[in-house]
Coordinates of C-alpha atoms and ligand atoms in Angstrom, one line a residue:
M177 CA 59.4 120.0 79.1
K178 CA 63.2 121.2 79.7
Q179 CA 64.5 119.4 83.0
M180 CA 65.1 121.5 86.0
N181 CA 68.6 122.0 86.8
L182 CA 69.0 121.0 90.3
N183 CA 72.9 121.3 90.7
F184 CA 75.8 123.2 89.6
P185 CA 76.7 122.1 85.8
N186 CA 79.3 119.7 85.6
N187 CA 81.7 122.0 84.0
F188 CA 80.8 124.6 86.4
L189 CA 84.2 127.3 86.9
W190 CA 85.0 127.3 90.8
G191 CA 87.7 129.1 91.8
G192 CA 89.2 132.3 93.1
A193 CA 89.9 136.0 91.8
T194 CA 92.5 138.5 92.5
A195 CA 94.0 141.8 91.0
A196 CA 97.8 142.3 89.9
N197 CA 97.8 145.5 92.0
Q198 CA 96.9 144.0 94.8
I199 CA 99.0 140.9 95.1
E200 CA 102.2 141.0 92.5
G201 CA 104.3 143.7 94.1
A202 CA 107.7 144.1 92.1
Y203 CA 106.3 147.5 91.3
N204 CA 109.3 148.5 89.5
L205 CA 110.9 145.5 88.5
D206 CA 111.7 144.2 84.8
G207 CA 110.4 147.3 83.2
K208 CA 107.3 148.0 84.9
G209 CA 106.3 151.4 84.9
M210 CA 103.8 153.3 87.5
S211 CA 100.3 152.9 87.8
T212 CA 97.8 154.3 89.5
A213 CA 97.6 151.7 92.4
D214 CA 100.9 152.7 93.1
F215 CA 100.1 156.4 94.3
I216 CA 97.3 154.8 97.0
E217 CA 99.0 155.7 100.4
F218 CA 98.1 153.6 103.4
I219 CA 96.4 155.8 106.0
P220 CA 95.6 154.1 109.4
K221 CA 92.0 154.1 110.2
S222 CA 92.6 156.5 113.1
Q223 CA 94.1 159.0 111.0
R224 CA 91.4 158.6 108.0
T225 CA 89.2 161.6 107.1
K226 CA 86.8 159.2 104.9
D227 CA 86.3 155.2 104.7
N228 CA 88.2 155.2 101.9
E229 CA 91.3 156.7 100.4
M230 CA 90.8 156.3 96.8
E231 CA 90.8 159.8 95.6
I232 CA 93.7 161.9 95.0
T233 CA 94.6 165.3 93.5
S234 CA 97.5 166.4 90.8
D235 CA 99.6 168.0 93.9
K236 CA 99.4 165.1 95.6
I237 CA 100.8 163.1 92.9
K238 CA 103.7 165.4 92.5
Q239 CA 104.5 165.2 96.1
I240 CA 104.8 161.4 95.9
K241 CA 107.2 162.0 93.2
N242 CA 109.4 163.8 95.0
S243 CA 112.1 161.1 96.3
N244 CA 111.8 162.7 99.9
Y245 CA 108.2 161.9 100.1
Q246 CA 107.7 159.5 103.3
G247 CA 104.8 157.4 102.9
R248 CA 103.5 153.6 102.8
F249 CA 102.2 152.3 99.6
P250 CA 101.2 148.3 100.0
K251 CA 99.9 148.1 96.5
R252 CA 103.5 148.4 95.2
D253 CA 104.4 145.3 97.4
G254 CA 101.0 143.2 97.3
I255 CA 102.0 140.0 98.9
D256 CA 105.1 139.4 96.7
F257 CA 103.0 137.0 94.0
Y258 CA 105.2 137.8 91.5
H259 CA 107.8 135.9 93.2
T260 CA 105.6 133.3 94.7
Y261 CA 103.3 132.6 92.1
K262 CA 104.5 129.1 91.9
E263 CA 103.7 128.0 95.3
D264 CA 100.5 129.9 95.4
I265 CA 99.1 128.5 92.6
A266 CA 99.9 125.1 93.8
L267 CA 97.9 125.6 96.9
F268 CA 94.8 126.6 94.4
A269 CA 95.6 123.4 92.5
E270 CA 95.3 121.9 96.0
M271 CA 91.9 123.3 96.5
G272 CA 90.9 121.9 93.4
F273 CA 90.3 125.5 91.3
K274 CA 89.1 125.0 87.8
A275 CA 89.5 128.8 86.9
F276 CA 91.5 131.5 88.6
R277 CA 90.8 135.3 87.9
M278 CA 93.6 137.9 87.8
S279 CA 94.7 140.9 86.0
I280 CA 97.5 141.8 84.0
H281 CA 99.2 144.9 85.0
W282 CA 98.7 147.5 82.2
S283 CA 102.0 148.9 83.0
R284 CA 104.2 145.8 83.0
I285 CA 103.2 145.3 79.3
F286 CA 103.2 149.2 78.2
P287 CA 105.3 150.9 80.9
N288 CA 103.6 154.4 80.4
G289 CA 100.6 153.3 78.6
Y290 CA 101.1 155.0 75.2
D291 CA 104.9 153.4 74.3
T292 CA 105.5 152.2 71.2
E293 CA 106.5 148.8 71.8
P294 CA 105.8 146.3 74.6
N295 CA 107.8 145.4 77.3
E296 CA 108.8 141.7 77.0
A297 CA 109.8 140.8 80.3
G298 CA 106.5 141.9 81.6
L299 CA 104.8 139.6 78.6
A300 CA 107.3 137.0 79.7
F301 CA 106.2 136.9 83.4
Y302 CA 102.5 136.4 82.4
D303 CA 103.4 133.5 80.2
K304 CA 104.8 132.0 83.0
V305 CA 102.2 132.3 85.5
F306 CA 99.6 131.1 82.5
D307 CA 101.5 128.0 82.0
T308 CA 101.2 127.5 85.5
L309 CA 97.9 127.7 85.8
L310 CA 97.3 125.4 82.6
S311 CA 99.6 122.5 84.0
Y312 CA 97.0 122.2 86.8
N313 CA 94.2 122.4 84.2
I314 CA 93.4 125.7 85.8
E315 CA 91.6 127.8 83.5
P316 CA 92.9 131.5 83.6
V317 CA 90.2 134.6 83.7
V318 CA 91.9 137.5 82.6
T319 CA 90.8 141.1 83.4
L320 CA 92.4 143.7 81.1
S321 CA 92.3 146.7 83.4
H322 CA 91.5 146.2 87.6
Y323 CA 92.2 149.7 88.6
E324 CA 95.7 149.7 87.4
T325 CA 95.8 152.7 84.4
P326 CA 99.6 153.2 83.7
I327 CA 100.3 156.8 85.5
G328 CA 101.8 157.9 82.2
L329 CA 98.2 158.1 80.9
T330 CA 97.1 160.2 83.9
E331 CA 99.7 162.7 83.5
K332 CA 99.3 162.9 79.7
Y333 CA 95.9 162.9 79.0
N334 CA 94.0 163.0 82.4
G335 CA 93.4 159.2 81.9
W336 CA 90.2 158.0 80.2
V337 CA 88.9 161.5 79.7
D338 CA 90.6 161.9 76.6
R339 CA 89.8 159.5 73.7
A340 CA 93.2 159.0 72.8
V341 CA 93.0 156.5 75.6
I342 CA 90.9 154.1 73.7
D343 CA 93.7 153.4 71.0
H344 CA 96.4 152.8 73.7
F345 CA 94.4 150.4 75.5
V346 CA 93.3 148.3 72.1
K347 CA 96.8 148.3 71.2
Y348 CA 97.5 146.7 74.6
A349 CA 94.5 144.5 74.2
E350 CA 95.7 143.3 70.7
T351 CA 99.2 142.7 72.4
V352 CA 98.1 140.3 75.0
F353 CA 95.3 138.5 73.0
T354 CA 98.0 137.8 70.3
R355 CA 100.7 136.7 72.7
Y356 CA 98.1 134.4 74.7
K357 CA 96.0 133.4 72.2
D358 CA 96.6 129.6 73.1
K359 CA 96.3 130.1 77.0
V360 CA 93.3 132.2 77.4
K361 CA 89.9 131.9 76.5
Y362 CA 88.0 134.1 79.3
W363 CA 88.6 137.8 79.3
I364 CA 87.0 140.6 81.1
S365 CA 87.5 144.3 79.7
F366 CA 87.3 146.4 82.8
N367 CA 86.8 145.5 86.6
E368 CA 84.0 147.0 88.0
I369 CA 83.3 149.4 85.5
N370 CA 80.9 151.4 87.4
I371 CA 83.6 152.4 90.0
I372 CA 84.6 155.3 87.3
N373 CA 81.4 157.3 88.4
L374 CA 82.4 156.7 92.5
S375 CA 86.0 157.2 92.3
P376 CA 87.4 158.7 88.9
Y377 CA 90.7 158.0 89.6
T378 CA 90.4 154.2 90.5
G379 CA 88.4 153.6 87.6
G380 CA 89.4 155.7 85.1
G381 CA 93.0 157.5 86.1
I382 CA 91.3 160.8 86.3
L383 CA 92.6 163.4 88.5
S384 CA 89.2 165.3 89.2
D385 CA 91.2 168.6 90.5
R386 CA 92.1 168.8 86.7
E387 CA 88.6 169.1 85.4
D388 CA 86.0 171.9 85.4
N389 CA 83.3 169.4 85.6
P390 CA 84.1 166.5 87.1
L391 CA 80.8 164.7 87.0
S392 CA 80.9 165.2 83.3
A393 CA 84.6 164.0 82.6
S394 CA 83.7 161.3 84.5
Y395 CA 80.6 160.3 82.2
Q396 CA 82.5 161.3 79.2
A397 CA 85.2 158.8 80.1
L398 CA 83.3 156.0 80.8
H399 CA 82.0 156.4 77.2
H400 CA 85.3 156.0 75.9
Q401 CA 85.6 152.7 78.0
F402 CA 82.4 151.3 76.5
V403 CA 83.8 152.0 73.1
A404 CA 87.2 150.6 74.1
S405 CA 85.7 147.6 75.2
S406 CA 83.8 147.0 72.1
L407 CA 86.8 147.4 69.9
A408 CA 88.7 145.0 72.4
T409 CA 86.0 142.3 71.7
K410 CA 86.1 143.2 68.2
K411 CA 90.0 142.4 68.3
L412 CA 89.3 139.4 70.5
K413 CA 86.9 137.9 68.0
E414 CA 89.8 138.3 65.1
I415 CA 92.6 136.8 67.1
I416 CA 91.1 134.4 69.5
P417 CA 87.5 133.0 67.6
N418 CA 86.4 130.8 70.5
A419 CA 87.3 133.2 73.2
Q420 CA 84.7 135.2 75.3
M421 CA 84.8 138.7 76.5
G422 CA 82.8 139.7 79.9
C423 CA 81.7 142.9 81.1
M424 CA 81.8 143.4 85.0
L425 CA 79.7 145.3 87.4
A426 CA 80.0 146.0 91.2
R427 CA 76.2 145.1 91.5
M428 CA 74.7 147.0 94.2
K429 CA 71.2 146.0 94.6
H430 CA 69.1 148.5 96.1
Y431 CA 65.9 147.9 98.1
P432 CA 63.4 150.2 99.0
N433 CA 63.6 151.4 102.6
T434 CA 59.4 151.2 102.9
C435 CA 56.7 150.2 100.9
N436 CA 56.0 153.7 100.5
P437 CA 55.8 154.3 96.5
D438 CA 58.1 157.0 96.5
D439 CA 60.7 154.9 98.1
V440 CA 60.0 151.8 95.6
L441 CA 60.4 154.4 92.6
K442 CA 63.3 155.6 94.1
A443 CA 65.1 152.0 94.8
Q444 CA 64.2 151.4 91.1
Q445 CA 65.9 154.7 89.9
D446 CA 69.0 153.7 91.9
N447 CA 69.0 150.2 90.4
Q448 CA 69.0 151.5 86.7
A449 CA 71.8 153.8 87.8
N450 CA 73.7 150.5 88.6
L451 CA 72.6 148.4 85.7
L452 CA 73.4 151.2 83.0
Y453 CA 76.8 149.7 82.6
T454 CA 75.2 146.1 82.0
D455 CA 72.8 147.8 79.9
V456 CA 75.3 149.5 77.7
Q457 CA 77.4 146.4 77.5
A458 CA 74.8 143.8 77.3
N459 CA 72.5 145.4 74.9
G460 CA 74.9 147.5 73.0
E461 CA 73.1 150.8 73.6
Y462 CA 72.3 153.4 75.8
P463 CA 69.1 153.2 77.8
N464 CA 66.7 156.3 77.6
Y465 CA 66.9 156.3 81.3
F466 CA 70.6 157.6 81.1
N467 CA 69.7 160.2 78.1
K468 CA 67.5 161.9 80.5
F469 CA 69.9 161.8 83.3
L470 CA 72.6 163.4 81.1
A471 CA 69.9 166.2 80.1
E472 CA 69.0 166.7 83.6
N473 CA 72.2 167.3 84.8
N474 CA 73.3 169.7 81.4
I475 CA 75.8 166.9 80.5
S476 CA 76.6 166.9 76.6
L477 CA 78.9 164.0 76.2
K478 CA 81.0 163.6 72.9
I479 CA 79.5 160.8 71.2
T480 CA 79.8 159.8 67.4
D481 CA 77.9 157.8 65.3
A482 CA 80.7 155.3 64.8
D483 CA 80.8 154.7 68.6
L484 CA 77.1 153.8 68.9
A485 CA 77.7 151.5 65.7
I486 CA 80.7 149.5 67.6
I487 CA 78.9 149.7 71.0
K488 CA 76.1 148.3 69.2
Q489 CA 77.9 145.4 66.9
Y490 CA 80.2 144.2 69.9
P491 CA 78.3 143.7 73.2
V492 CA 79.7 141.2 75.5
D493 CA 79.4 137.5 75.5
Y494 CA 78.9 136.9 79.5
I495 CA 77.8 139.2 82.5
S496 CA 80.5 138.9 85.2
F497 CA 79.9 140.7 88.2
S498 CA 81.1 141.2 92.0
Y499 CA 78.6 140.9 94.9
Y500 CA 79.3 141.9 98.2
M501 CA 76.3 143.4 99.8
S502 CA 72.8 145.2 99.4
L503 CA 71.8 149.1 99.9
L504 CA 68.4 150.8 101.1
S505 CA 66.9 153.6 98.7
S506 CA 64.6 156.0 100.7
T507 CA 63.1 159.3 100.0
E508 CA 64.1 160.3 103.4
P509 CA 67.3 159.1 104.2
E510 CA 67.7 160.0 107.6
G511 CA 68.7 157.4 110.2
K512 CA 71.3 155.1 111.0
T513 CA 73.6 154.3 107.9
T514 CA 76.3 151.8 107.2
N515 CA 79.4 151.4 105.0
G516 CA 79.5 149.8 101.9
N517 CA 81.9 149.2 98.6
L518 CA 82.4 153.3 97.8
M519 CA 79.0 153.6 98.8
N520 CA 77.1 154.1 101.9
S521 CA 73.7 153.2 103.2
L522 CA 70.7 153.4 105.4
K523 CA 71.2 150.2 107.7
N524 CA 69.0 147.6 107.0
P525 CA 67.5 146.0 110.3
Y526 CA 67.2 142.5 109.0
L527 CA 70.8 142.2 108.0
E528 CA 74.0 141.6 109.7
A529 CA 77.3 143.6 108.5
S530 CA 80.9 142.4 108.4
D531 CA 83.4 144.3 110.6
W532 CA 83.5 147.0 107.8
G533 CA 79.7 147.8 107.7
W534 CA 79.1 145.5 104.5
Q535 CA 75.8 144.3 104.9
I536 CA 75.7 140.7 104.5
D537 CA 72.6 139.3 102.2
P538 CA 72.9 135.8 100.9
V539 CA 69.4 136.1 99.3
G540 CA 70.0 139.1 97.7
L541 CA 72.5 137.2 95.4
R542 CA 69.9 134.7 94.4
I543 CA 67.7 138.0 93.6
V544 CA 70.3 139.7 91.5
L545 CA 71.0 136.6 89.7
N546 CA 67.5 136.2 88.7
E547 CA 67.1 139.7 87.7
F548 CA 70.4 139.6 85.7
W549 CA 68.9 136.6 83.6
D550 CA 65.5 137.8 83.1
R551 CA 67.1 141.3 81.5
Y552 CA 69.8 140.1 79.4
H553 CA 69.6 136.0 78.9
K554 CA 73.2 135.9 78.9
P555 CA 75.5 133.5 80.9
L556 CA 76.4 134.9 84.3
F557 CA 79.5 134.7 86.1
I558 CA 80.0 135.5 89.7
V559 CA 83.7 136.7 89.8
E560 CA 83.7 138.4 93.2
N561 CA 82.0 137.6 96.6
G562 CA 83.5 137.2 100.0
L563 CA 83.9 138.2 103.5
G564 CA 86.8 141.0 104.8
A565 CA 87.6 140.0 108.2
V566 CA 90.3 140.0 110.7
D567 CA 91.5 136.4 111.2
E568 CA 93.5 135.4 114.4
V569 CA 96.3 133.1 114.1
K570 CA 97.0 130.5 117.4
D571 CA 99.1 127.8 116.9
N572 CA 99.8 128.3 113.3
Q573 CA 96.0 127.6 112.9
I574 CA 93.1 130.2 111.7
H575 CA 89.6 129.0 112.6
D576 CA 87.6 131.1 110.3
Q577 CA 84.1 129.9 110.6
Y578 CA 82.8 133.3 109.7
R579 CA 84.0 133.2 106.5
I580 CA 82.8 129.7 105.8
D581 CA 79.2 130.6 106.8
Y582 CA 79.4 133.6 104.9
L583 CA 80.6 131.7 101.6
Q584 CA 78.3 128.4 102.2
Q585 CA 75.3 130.9 102.7
H586 CA 75.9 132.6 99.2
I587 CA 76.6 129.7 97.4
T588 CA 73.5 128.0 98.5
E589 CA 71.5 131.0 97.2
A590 CA 73.6 130.5 93.9
K591 CA 72.6 126.8 93.9
K592 CA 69.0 127.9 94.2
A593 CA 69.3 130.7 91.6
I594 CA 70.6 127.6 89.2
Q595 CA 67.3 125.9 90.1
D596 CA 65.4 128.9 89.6
G597 CA 66.7 128.6 85.7
V598 CA 69.5 131.0 85.8
N599 CA 72.5 130.1 83.5
L600 CA 75.4 130.7 86.0
I601 CA 79.0 129.7 84.7
G602 CA 81.0 129.9 87.5
Y603 CA 81.8 131.0 91.2
L604 CA 85.1 132.8 92.0
A605 CA 85.8 134.0 95.6
W606 CA 87.3 137.1 96.0
G607 CA 90.9 137.2 97.5
P608 CA 91.6 133.1 97.8
I609 CA 94.7 134.4 99.3
D610 CA 94.7 137.2 101.5
L611 CA 95.6 140.4 99.6
V612 CA 96.0 144.2 100.0
S613 CA 92.5 145.9 100.3
M614 CA 91.5 147.9 97.4
S615 CA 89.6 150.6 99.5
T616 CA 91.5 151.0 102.6
S617 CA 95.0 149.3 101.6
E618 CA 95.1 147.3 104.9
M619 CA 96.2 143.7 105.1
S620 CA 94.3 143.0 108.0
K621 CA 91.0 143.3 105.8
R622 CA 91.6 139.4 104.9
Y623 CA 89.4 137.6 102.4
G624 CA 91.8 134.6 101.8
F625 CA 91.3 130.7 102.4
I626 CA 95.2 131.2 102.8
Y627 CA 96.5 133.3 105.1
V628 CA 99.5 135.5 104.4
D629 CA 101.7 136.5 107.3
Q630 CA 101.8 140.3 106.7
D631 CA 100.5 143.3 108.4
D632 CA 99.5 146.6 107.4
Y633 CA 102.8 148.1 107.9
G634 CA 104.4 145.0 105.6
N635 CA 106.0 143.3 108.4
G636 CA 105.8 139.7 108.7
S637 CA 107.2 136.5 106.9
K638 CA 104.7 136.4 104.1
Q639 CA 104.6 133.0 105.1
R640 CA 101.1 131.0 103.5
I641 CA 98.9 129.3 106.3
K642 CA 95.8 127.0 105.4
K643 CA 92.8 128.6 107.0
D644 CA 89.9 126.1 108.0
S645 CA 87.9 127.6 105.1
F646 CA 90.8 125.9 102.7
D647 CA 89.8 122.3 103.4
W648 CA 86.1 123.6 103.5
Y649 CA 86.3 125.2 99.8
K650 CA 88.3 122.0 98.8
N651 CA 85.3 119.5 99.7
V652 CA 82.8 122.2 98.2
I653 CA 84.6 122.0 94.7
A654 CA 85.5 118.2 94.9
T655 CA 81.5 117.5 95.5
N656 CA 80.7 120.0 92.8
G657 CA 78.6 122.1 95.4
N658 CA 76.7 119.1 96.6
N659 CA 78.3 119.4 100.2
L660 CA 78.2 123.0 101.2
Ligands
BG6_27 C1 85.9 145.0 94.5 C2 87.3 145.4 93.8 O1 85.3 146.2 94.6 O2 86.1 144.8 96.1 C3 88.4 144.2 94.4 O3 87.1 144.8 92.3 C4 88.4 144.6 96.1 O4 89.4 144.9 93.8 C5 87.0 144.0 96.5 O5 89.7 144.1 96.5 C6 86.7 144.2 98.1 O6 87.2 145.4 98.7 P1 88.0 145.8 99.6 O7 88.1 147.1 99.6 O8 87.5 145.0 100.9 O9 89.4 145.1 99.2

């Protein structure tokens, strides 16, 4: 009989995860073009009309391009990682990181997205970052597209709605695979590929006001991303045969609000809607429930036989996902609601929520790990998990016990899932160093083990300070998760 795994495996990939547009800054240096993220404006909470400010219109892009426009765009500045990567990576190494997830800013390599030649200065920057990581034996885990579509592709094609973008993406992927073939083994094609249907601009560089049928457009764009991911996987296998390609899902587990079978069915349907993306990318085909959804919504997508063949032939090697919270499904959704990662939910009376309303559910992580494993039997990789919280600095110290508690509880449940028999290859905490929030562009929503002295308006010294969680995580890694 197979022996039960009681601990994290010896080669477990402990570390942290980031995205270029939330850390790099240097948005217009060394030949970089503008990306969709560079047009997201910071709106203080008191002036916000929604929970997040992720969707913008064609008119807004025109206004912002007018040089008289006054606004603050934190993702243009990030935390200046472009200039501080050496010191920041040294701190990750001090914590004992085995892996670091980052993305390549597509518009640093192809400034408009459709250029014929790549930008050498952009390629050289990532060479330096990868070399620094490797000098500490930190494995780079690289996302090709993390909410950073070059704005040139939005303007020319309305982003991923147009099939032409597939070729531009594959060319970009081939360029970076060739350049970094001796440096990067773990790749992820699209960050949280499901976000395209919640925020088409964020996930697909799509300006919805340019589309007659925005719902249909976002699913057409998604189809193009599925094809692009498989074509990139094909190239990856040709260029770096031992490399691995992963898909990446924002897993949002839905529980039924009651044991009424109608609620249970609703939860099942909401979970299918969330798992569609991994179903396609892991199994290599569209599930029937999706075809039914298209028919019910009068959506007719342009899908060729060649598209279906490539999706089937090149599924992903591993499944990576972000996990922050769980949600409730109900056929009578009246009641107290709370915020979530671009999705709101009824409040679960058994769970606490973060300051931003995201419901904290460590046991849910064990549940989703088991479900993923049972459904796909492919290696799993947690590439985002963490607590966004306000930190207080006193005497140059940050006592973030709340963050330690959150991470400790989630890692404990991940360990139990390994004992359940799940093949989990790594755990990457989101935002190991404070960074600009994806949904609100705030700096005050902090995830890091390392504090960055910078406020929502860009004021501050940018000094890096270790929080209490820094030493705690260092010890977790040093003991391979035995000491949590
Ligand atoms: C994930 C994204 O959805 O959540 C990250 O991949 C993001 O880019 C993270 O930063 C946390 O969300 P937020 O809005 O708190 O930054």
